[in-house]
Tab-separated table of C-alpha atoms in Angstrom:
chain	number	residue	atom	x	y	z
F	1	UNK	CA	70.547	-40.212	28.933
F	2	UNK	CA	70.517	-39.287	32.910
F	3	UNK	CA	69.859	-43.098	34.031
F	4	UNK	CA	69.703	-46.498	32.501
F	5	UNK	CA	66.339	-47.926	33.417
F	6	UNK	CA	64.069	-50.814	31.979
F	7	UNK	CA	63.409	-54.379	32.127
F	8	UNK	CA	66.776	-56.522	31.731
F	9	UNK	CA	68.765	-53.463	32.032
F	10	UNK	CA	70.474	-54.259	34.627
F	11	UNK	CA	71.035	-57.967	34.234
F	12	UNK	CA	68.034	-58.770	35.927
F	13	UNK	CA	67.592	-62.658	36.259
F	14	UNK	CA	64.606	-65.010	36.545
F	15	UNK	CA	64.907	-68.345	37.304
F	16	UNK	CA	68.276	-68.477	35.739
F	17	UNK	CA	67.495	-66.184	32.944
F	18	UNK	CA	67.425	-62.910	31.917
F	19	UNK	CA	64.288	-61.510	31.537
F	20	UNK	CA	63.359	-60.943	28.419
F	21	UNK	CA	60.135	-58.276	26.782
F	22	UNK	CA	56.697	-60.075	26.405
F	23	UNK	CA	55.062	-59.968	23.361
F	24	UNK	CA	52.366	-57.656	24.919
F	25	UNK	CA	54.367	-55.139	26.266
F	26	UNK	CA	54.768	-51.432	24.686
F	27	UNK	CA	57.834	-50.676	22.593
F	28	UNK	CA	58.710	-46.946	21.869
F	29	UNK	CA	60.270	-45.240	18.636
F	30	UNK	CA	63.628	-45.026	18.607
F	31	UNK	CA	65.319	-41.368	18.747
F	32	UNK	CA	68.438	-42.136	18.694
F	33	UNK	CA	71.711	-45.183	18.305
F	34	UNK	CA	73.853	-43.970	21.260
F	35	UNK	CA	72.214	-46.223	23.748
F	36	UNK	CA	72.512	-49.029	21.154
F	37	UNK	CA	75.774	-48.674	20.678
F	38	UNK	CA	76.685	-48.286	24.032
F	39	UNK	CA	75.171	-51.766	24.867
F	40	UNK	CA	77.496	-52.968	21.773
F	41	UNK	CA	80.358	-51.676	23.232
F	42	UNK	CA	79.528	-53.285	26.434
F	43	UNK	CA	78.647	-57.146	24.990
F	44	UNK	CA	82.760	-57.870	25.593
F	45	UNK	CA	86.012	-57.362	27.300
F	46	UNK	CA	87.685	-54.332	26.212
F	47	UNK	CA	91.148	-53.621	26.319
F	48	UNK	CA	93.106	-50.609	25.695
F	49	UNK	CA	94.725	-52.077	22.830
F	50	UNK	CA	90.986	-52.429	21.077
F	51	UNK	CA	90.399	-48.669	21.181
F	52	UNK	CA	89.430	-46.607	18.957
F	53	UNK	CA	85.920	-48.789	18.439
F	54	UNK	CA	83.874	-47.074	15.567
F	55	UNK	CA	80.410	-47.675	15.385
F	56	UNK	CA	78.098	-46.465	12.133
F	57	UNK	CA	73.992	-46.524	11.718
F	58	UNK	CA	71.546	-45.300	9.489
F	59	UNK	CA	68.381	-46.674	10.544
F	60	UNK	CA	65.370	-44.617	11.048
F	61	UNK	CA	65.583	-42.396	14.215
F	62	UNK	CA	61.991	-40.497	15.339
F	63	UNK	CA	61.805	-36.659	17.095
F	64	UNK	CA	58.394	-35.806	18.285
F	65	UNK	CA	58.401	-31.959	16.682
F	66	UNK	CA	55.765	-29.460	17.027
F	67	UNK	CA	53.807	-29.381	14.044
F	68	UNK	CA	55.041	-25.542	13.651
F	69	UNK	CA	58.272	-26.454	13.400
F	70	UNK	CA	58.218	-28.962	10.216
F	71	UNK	CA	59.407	-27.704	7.113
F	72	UNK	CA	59.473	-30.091	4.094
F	73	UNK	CA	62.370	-32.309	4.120
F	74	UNK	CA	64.590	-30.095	6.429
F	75	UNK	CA	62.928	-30.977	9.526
F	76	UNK	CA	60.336	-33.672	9.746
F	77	UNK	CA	59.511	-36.593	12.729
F	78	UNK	CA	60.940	-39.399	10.876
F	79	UNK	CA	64.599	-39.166	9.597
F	80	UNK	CA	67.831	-40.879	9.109
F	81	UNK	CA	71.283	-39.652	9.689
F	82	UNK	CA	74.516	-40.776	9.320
F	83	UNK	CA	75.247	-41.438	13.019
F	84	UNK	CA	78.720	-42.619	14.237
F	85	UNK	CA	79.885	-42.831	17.675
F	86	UNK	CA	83.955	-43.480	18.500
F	87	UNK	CA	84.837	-45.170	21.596
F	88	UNK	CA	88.762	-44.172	22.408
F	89	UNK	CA	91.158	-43.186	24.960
F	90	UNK	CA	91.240	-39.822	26.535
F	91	UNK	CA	94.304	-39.980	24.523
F	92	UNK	CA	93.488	-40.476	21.247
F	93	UNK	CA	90.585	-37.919	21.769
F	94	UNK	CA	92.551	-35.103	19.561
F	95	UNK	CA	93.516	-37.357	16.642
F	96	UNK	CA	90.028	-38.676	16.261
F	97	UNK	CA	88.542	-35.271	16.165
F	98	UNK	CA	91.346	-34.134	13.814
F	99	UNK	CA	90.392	-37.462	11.733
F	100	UNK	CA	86.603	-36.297	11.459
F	101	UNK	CA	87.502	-33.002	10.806
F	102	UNK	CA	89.122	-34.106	7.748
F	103	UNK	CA	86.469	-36.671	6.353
F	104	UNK	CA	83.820	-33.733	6.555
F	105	UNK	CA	86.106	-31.406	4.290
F	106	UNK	CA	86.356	-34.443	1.964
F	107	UNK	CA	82.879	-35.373	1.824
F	108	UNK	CA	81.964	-31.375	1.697
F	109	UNK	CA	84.221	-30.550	-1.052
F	110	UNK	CA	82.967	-34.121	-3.275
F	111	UNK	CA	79.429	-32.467	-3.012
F	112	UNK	CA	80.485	-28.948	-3.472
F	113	UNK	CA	79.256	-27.648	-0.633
F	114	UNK	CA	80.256	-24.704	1.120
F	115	UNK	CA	81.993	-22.660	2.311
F	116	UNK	CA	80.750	-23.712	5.597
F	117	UNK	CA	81.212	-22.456	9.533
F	118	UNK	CA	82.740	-24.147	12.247
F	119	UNK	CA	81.492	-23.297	15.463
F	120	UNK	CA	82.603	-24.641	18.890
F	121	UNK	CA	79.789	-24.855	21.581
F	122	UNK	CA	81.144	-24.647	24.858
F	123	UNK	CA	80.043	-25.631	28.596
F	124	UNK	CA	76.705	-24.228	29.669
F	125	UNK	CA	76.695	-22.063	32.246
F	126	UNK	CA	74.456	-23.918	34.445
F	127	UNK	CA	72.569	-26.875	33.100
F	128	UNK	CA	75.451	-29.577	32.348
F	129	UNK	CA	76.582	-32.587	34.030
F	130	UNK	CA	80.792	-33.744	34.968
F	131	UNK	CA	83.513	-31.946	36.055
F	132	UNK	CA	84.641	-28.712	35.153
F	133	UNK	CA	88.264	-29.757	34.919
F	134	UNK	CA	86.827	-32.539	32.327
F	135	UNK	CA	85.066	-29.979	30.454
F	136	UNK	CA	87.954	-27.798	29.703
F	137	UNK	CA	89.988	-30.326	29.252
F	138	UNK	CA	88.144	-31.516	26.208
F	139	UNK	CA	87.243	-27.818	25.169
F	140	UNK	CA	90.842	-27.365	24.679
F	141	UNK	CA	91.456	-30.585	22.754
F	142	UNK	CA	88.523	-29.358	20.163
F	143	UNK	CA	90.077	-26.445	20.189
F	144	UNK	CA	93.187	-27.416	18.919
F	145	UNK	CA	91.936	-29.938	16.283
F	146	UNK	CA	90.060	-26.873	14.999
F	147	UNK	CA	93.378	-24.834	15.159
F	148	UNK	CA	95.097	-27.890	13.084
F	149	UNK	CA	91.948	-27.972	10.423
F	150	UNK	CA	93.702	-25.026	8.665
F	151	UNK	CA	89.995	-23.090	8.527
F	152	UNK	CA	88.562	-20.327	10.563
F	153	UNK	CA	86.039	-21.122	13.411
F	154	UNK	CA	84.285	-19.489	16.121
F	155	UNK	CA	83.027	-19.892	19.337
F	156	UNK	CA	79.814	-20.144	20.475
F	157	UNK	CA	79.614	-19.796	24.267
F	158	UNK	CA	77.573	-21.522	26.871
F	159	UNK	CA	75.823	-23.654	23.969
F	160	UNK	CA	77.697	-26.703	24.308
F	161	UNK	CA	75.241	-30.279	24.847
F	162	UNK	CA	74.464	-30.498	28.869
F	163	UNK	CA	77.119	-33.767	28.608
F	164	UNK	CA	79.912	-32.257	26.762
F	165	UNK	CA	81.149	-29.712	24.366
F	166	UNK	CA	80.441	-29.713	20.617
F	167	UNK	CA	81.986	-28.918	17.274
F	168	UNK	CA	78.641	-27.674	14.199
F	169	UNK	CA	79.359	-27.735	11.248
F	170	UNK	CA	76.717	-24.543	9.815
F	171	UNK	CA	75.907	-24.636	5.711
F	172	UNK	CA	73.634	-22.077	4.440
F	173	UNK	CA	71.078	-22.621	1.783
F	174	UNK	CA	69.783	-20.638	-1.571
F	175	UNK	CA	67.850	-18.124	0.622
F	176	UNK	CA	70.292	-17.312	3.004
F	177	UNK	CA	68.886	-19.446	5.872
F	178	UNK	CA	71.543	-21.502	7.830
F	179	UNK	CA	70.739	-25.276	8.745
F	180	UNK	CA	73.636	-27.210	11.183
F	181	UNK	CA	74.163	-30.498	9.225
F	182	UNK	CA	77.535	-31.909	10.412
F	183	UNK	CA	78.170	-32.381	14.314
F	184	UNK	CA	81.485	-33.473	16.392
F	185	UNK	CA	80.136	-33.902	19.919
F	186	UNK	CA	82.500	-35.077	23.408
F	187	UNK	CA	80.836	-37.162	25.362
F	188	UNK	CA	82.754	-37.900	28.864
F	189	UNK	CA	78.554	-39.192	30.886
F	190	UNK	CA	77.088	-41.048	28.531
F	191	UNK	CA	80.014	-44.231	29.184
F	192	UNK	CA	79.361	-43.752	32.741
F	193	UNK	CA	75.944	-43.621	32.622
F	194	UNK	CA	76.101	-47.378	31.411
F	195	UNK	CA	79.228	-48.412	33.091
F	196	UNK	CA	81.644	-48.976	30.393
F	197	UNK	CA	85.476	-49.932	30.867
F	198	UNK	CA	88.371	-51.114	29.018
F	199	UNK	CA	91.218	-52.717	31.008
F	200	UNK	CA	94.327	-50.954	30.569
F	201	UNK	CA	98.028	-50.404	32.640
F	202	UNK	CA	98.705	-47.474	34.598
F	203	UNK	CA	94.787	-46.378	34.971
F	204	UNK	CA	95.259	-43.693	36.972
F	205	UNK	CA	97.415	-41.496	34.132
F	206	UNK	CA	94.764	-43.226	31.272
F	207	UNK	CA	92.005	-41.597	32.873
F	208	UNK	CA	93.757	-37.950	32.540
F	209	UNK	CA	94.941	-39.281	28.592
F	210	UNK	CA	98.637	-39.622	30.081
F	211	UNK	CA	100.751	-42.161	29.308
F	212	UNK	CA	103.893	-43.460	30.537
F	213	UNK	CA	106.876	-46.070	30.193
F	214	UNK	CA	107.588	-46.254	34.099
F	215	UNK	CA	108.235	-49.983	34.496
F	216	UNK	CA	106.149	-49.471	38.112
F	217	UNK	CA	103.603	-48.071	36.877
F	218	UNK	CA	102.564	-49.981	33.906
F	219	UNK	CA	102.851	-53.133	35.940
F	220	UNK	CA	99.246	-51.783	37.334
F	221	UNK	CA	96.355	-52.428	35.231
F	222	UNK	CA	92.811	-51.644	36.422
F	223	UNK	CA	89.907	-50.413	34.674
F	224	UNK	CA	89.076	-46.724	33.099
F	225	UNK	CA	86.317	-45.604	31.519
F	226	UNK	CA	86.360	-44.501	27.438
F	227	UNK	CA	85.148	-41.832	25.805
F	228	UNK	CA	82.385	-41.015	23.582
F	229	UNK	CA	82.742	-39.020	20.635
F	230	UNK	CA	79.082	-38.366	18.754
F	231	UNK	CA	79.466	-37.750	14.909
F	232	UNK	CA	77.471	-37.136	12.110
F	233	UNK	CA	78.814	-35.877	9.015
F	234	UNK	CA	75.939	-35.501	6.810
F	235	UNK	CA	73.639	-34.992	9.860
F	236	UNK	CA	69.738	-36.069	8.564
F	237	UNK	CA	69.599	-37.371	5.035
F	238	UNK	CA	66.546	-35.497	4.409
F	239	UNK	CA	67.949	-32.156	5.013
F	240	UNK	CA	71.193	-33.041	3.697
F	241	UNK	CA	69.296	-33.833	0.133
F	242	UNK	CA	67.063	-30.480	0.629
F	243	UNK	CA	70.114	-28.755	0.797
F	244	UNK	CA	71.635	-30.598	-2.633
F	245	UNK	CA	68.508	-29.955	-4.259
F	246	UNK	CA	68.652	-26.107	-3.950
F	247	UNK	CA	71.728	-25.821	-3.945
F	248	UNK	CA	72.396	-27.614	-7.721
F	249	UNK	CA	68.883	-26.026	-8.868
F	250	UNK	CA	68.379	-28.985	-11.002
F	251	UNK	CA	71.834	-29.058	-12.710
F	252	UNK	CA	73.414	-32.570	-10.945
F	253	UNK	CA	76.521	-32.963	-11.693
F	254	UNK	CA	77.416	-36.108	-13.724
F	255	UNK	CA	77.764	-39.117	-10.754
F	256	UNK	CA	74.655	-37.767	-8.624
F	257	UNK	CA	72.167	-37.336	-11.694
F	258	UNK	CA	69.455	-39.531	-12.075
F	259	UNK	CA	69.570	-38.081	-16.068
F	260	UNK	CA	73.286	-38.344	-17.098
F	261	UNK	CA	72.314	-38.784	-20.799
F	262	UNK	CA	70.038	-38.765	-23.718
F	263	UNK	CA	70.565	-40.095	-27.277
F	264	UNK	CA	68.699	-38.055	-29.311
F	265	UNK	CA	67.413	-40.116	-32.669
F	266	UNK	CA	66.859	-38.028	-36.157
F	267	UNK	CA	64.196	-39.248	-38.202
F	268	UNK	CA	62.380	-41.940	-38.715
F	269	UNK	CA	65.300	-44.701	-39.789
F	270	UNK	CA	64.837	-48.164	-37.796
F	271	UNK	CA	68.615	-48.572	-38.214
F	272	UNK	CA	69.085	-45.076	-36.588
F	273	UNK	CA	66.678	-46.183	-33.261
F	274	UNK	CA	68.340	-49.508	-33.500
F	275	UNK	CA	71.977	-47.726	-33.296
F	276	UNK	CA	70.941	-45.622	-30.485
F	277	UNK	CA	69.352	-48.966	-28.694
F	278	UNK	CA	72.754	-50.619	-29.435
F	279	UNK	CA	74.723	-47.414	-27.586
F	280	UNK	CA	72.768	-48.009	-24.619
F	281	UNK	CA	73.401	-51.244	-24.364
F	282	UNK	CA	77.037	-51.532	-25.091
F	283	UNK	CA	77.552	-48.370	-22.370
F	284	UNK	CA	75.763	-50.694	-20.010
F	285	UNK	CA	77.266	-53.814	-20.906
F	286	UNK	CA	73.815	-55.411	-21.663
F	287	UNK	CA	74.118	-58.113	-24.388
F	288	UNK	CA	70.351	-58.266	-25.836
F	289	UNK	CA	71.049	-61.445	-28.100
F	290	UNK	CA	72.533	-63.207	-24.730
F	291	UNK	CA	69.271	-65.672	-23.870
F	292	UNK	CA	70.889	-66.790	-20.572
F	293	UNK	CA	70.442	-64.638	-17.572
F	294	UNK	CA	73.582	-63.768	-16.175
F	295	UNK	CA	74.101	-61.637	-12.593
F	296	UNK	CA	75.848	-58.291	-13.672
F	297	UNK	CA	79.549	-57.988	-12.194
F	298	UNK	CA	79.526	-55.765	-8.969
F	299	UNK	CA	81.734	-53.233	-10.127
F	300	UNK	CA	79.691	-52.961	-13.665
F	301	UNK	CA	78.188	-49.010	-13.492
F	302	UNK	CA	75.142	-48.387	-14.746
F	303	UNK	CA	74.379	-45.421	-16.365
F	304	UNK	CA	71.376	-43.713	-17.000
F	305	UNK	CA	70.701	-42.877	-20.842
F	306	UNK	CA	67.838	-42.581	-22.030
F	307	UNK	CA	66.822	-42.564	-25.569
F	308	UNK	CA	63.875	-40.167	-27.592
F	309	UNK	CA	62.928	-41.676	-30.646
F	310	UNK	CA	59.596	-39.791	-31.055
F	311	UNK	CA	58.546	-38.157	-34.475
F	312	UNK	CA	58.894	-34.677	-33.258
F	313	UNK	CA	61.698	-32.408	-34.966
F	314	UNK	CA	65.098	-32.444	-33.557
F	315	UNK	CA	65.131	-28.719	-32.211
F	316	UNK	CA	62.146	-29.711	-29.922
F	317	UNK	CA	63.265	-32.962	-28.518
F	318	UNK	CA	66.791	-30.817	-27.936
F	319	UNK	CA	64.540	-27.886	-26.320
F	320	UNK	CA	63.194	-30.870	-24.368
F	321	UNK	CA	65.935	-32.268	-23.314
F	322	UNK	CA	67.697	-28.842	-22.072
F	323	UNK	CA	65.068	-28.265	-20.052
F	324	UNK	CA	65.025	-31.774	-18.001
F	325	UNK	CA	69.087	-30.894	-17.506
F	326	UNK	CA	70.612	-33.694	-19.193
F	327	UNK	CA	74.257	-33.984	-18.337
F	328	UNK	CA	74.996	-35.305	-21.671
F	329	UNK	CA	72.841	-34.647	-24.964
F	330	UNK	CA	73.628	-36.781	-28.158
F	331	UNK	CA	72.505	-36.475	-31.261
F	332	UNK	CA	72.440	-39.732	-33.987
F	333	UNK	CA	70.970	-39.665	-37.370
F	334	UNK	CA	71.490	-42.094	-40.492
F	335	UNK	CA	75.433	-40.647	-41.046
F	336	UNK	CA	76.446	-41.048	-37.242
F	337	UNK	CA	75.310	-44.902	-36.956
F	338	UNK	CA	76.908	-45.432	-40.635
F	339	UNK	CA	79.947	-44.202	-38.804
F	340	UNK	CA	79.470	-46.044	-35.159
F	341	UNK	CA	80.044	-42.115	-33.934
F	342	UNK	CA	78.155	-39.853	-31.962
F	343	UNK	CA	77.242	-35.911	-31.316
F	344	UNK	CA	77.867	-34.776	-28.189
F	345	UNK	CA	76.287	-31.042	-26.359
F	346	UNK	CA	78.385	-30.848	-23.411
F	347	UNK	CA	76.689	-27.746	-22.206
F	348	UNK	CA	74.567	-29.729	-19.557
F	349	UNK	CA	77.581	-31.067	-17.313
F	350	UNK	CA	78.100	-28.509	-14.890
F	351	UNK	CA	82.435	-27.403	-14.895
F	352	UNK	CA	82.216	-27.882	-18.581
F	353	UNK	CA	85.597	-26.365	-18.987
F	354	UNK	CA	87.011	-28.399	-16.767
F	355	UNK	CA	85.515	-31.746	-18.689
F	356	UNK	CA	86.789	-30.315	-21.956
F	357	UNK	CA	90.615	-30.099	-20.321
F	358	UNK	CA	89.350	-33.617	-18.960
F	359	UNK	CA	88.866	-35.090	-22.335
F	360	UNK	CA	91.307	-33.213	-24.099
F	361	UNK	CA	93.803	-35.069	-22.020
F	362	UNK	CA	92.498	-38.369	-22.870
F	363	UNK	CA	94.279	-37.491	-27.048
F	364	UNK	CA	91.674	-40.050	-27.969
F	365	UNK	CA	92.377	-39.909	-32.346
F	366	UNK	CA	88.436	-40.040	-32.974
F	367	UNK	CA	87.474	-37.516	-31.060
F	368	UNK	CA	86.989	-33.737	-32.515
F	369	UNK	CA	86.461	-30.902	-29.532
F	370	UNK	CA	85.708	-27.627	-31.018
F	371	UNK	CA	82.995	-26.374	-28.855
F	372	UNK	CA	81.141	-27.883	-26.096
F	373	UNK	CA	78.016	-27.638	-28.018
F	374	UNK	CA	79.109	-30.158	-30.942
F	375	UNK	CA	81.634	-32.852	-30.284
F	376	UNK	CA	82.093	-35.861	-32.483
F	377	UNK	CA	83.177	-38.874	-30.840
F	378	UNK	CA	83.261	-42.579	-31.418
F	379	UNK	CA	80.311	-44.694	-29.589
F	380	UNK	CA	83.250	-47.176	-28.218
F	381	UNK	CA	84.481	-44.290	-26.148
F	382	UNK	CA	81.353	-43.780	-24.265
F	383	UNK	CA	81.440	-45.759	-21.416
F	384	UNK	CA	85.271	-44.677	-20.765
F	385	UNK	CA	84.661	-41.136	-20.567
F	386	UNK	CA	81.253	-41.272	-18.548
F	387	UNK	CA	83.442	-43.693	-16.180
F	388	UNK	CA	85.932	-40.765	-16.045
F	389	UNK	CA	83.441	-38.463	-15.157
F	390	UNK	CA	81.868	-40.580	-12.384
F	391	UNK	CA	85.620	-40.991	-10.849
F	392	UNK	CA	86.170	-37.684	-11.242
F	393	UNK	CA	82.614	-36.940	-9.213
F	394	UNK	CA	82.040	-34.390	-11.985
């Protein structure tokens, strides 16, 4: 953004009022919420003691790329992305970065993604606006949050955004090929660019992120502008979910798949189907012979089970089922809804050690784990342990 231009940008009155975009005028396709955000920002008074100011968006954001250059979800015109931008003190730059830093290794290691590369884009070497000092100033505080992350980085030199240095976070997919999702990006132009302030004591040390308890000093208060720190931790949604999709090949684990479980009915008993009906519904908390319609609580999970009640033999709806990746494959015939109990193939869930440790420290009485492939359980334990899984972001 080299210049704020338009009609109304600058407070541009008319006859006592701002002027405001006929209905006949062209509009444009948004590319991206910094602007936005900036004018947020800008709506009030600021003070020192307000900062940081966190802004999130995911509405749609439009690039105009080369048809050449699309490539199924991982780079297409229209996209969203999880874009944040943090308004703070030249102080509080390092925490902040630190901060992010942190909620991409949490959000990274709930998917199971990685490992993935840090790489710190520096200055360019001739196309880049602001002061040099400014530059290395904040080079050195990405630097150091990097140092602090505890994981190796690298540098890459001269490839830093014309407006400030950046920290890319680099994740490679099934073939090898490397896509940037996550970015960390310092922003010292884009505030001035719109003219935004926050009022704070001692502005002359502020502006260098000093600070200060001289009694003289602090009894000065003046205005000094904040900086901008551009983050996207996903980076575009589409990509992002290309990326999950080859990188699970199909097996989700339990709290991402849209198939988390099947009940899988043997023969032809209406008392079996009705059983496996009454499972469903009971995991659910769905109360069939309730005639008033109720709004579900808001923390009440829902869980996708599906049931197969077809005629075919029970080795092909099992085939069946394997090959759509269930999480969670149950078997019920005449014995099992006699019983209220259940047969459970565990092999689906991805870490399926790890969710037979899981349920082995549960010591429920009723339930009988012998192999992965055939455990009995009682129906009223269902919706515990698929909760357990789900918290567990198994």
């Amino acid at each position: 953004m080299f210049e704020v231009t338009g009609r109304g940008a600058a407070g541009d009155l008319e006859d006592g009022k701002r002027i405001e975009i006929g209905e006949d005028e062209k509009y444009g396709l948004k590319p991206m919420n910094c602007p936005g955000h900036c004018l947020l920002f800008k709506s009030q008074k600021r003070s020192f003691r307000d900062l940081p100011i966190r802004y999130a968006d995911f509405s749609a954001l439009h690039r105009n790329e080369i048809s050449g250059a699309l490539s199924g979800l991982t780079r297409v015109r229209r996209f969203h992305q999880d874009d944040g931008h943090i308004f703070c003190r030249p102080s509080q730059i390092g925490a902040e970065i630190e901060k992010t830093l942190q909620f991409v290794g949490l959000v990274y290691g709930t998917f199971g993604l990685g490992p993935y590369k840090l790489v710190l884009s520096t200055r360019p070497k001739d196309k880049f606006i602001g002061k040099v000092e400014d530059w290395d100033r904040a080079e050195a505080q990405l630097g150091e949050a990097l140092n602090k992350s505890g994981r190796e980085w690298g540098m890459n030199e001269g490839d830093g955004a014309f407006y400030g240095p950046k920290i890319d976070i680099i994740l490679k997919d099934s073939d090898g090929k490397e896509h940037q999702t996550a970015t960390i990006q310092l922003d010292f132009q884009l505030p001035q660019r719109f003219g935004l302030t926050y009022q704070t004591p001692a502005p002359d040390l502020e502006s260098k992120g000093l600070t200060t308890t001289d009694p003289e000093l602090l009894a000065h208060s003046g205005d000094v502008t904040p900086v901008i720190i551009h983050r996207a931790i996903l980076g575009s949604l589409e990509r992002f979910m290309a990326l999950l999709i080859e990188h699970y090949k199909g097996r989700w684990p339990f709290w991402l798949s849209p198939r988390q479980g099947i009940i899988l009915v043997v023969g032809e008993d209406k008392r079996v189907a009705d059983y496996a009906e009454k499972v469903v519904n009971t995991v659910n908390r769905l109360d069939k012979n309730d005639e008033k319609l109720r709004p579900r609580p808001l923390d009440a999970a829902n869980f996708a089970v599906d049931i197969d009640s077809s005629g075919r033999s029970i080795a092909k709806k099992l085939a069946e089922a394997k090959s759509k990746h269930y999480n969670l494959i149950f078997v019920v015939g005449v014995r099992e809804a006699t019983a209220e109990t259940l047969m459970l193939d565990l092999t689906g869930q991805p870490h399926t050690e790890k969710v037979m440790d899981m349920l082995k420290a549960l010591s429920l009485p009723d339930l009988k784990l012998e192999t992965p492939r055939a455990i009995k359980m009682q129906s009223k334990d269902l919706r515990g342990i698929m909760q357990l899984l789900c918290d567990g972001f198994l």
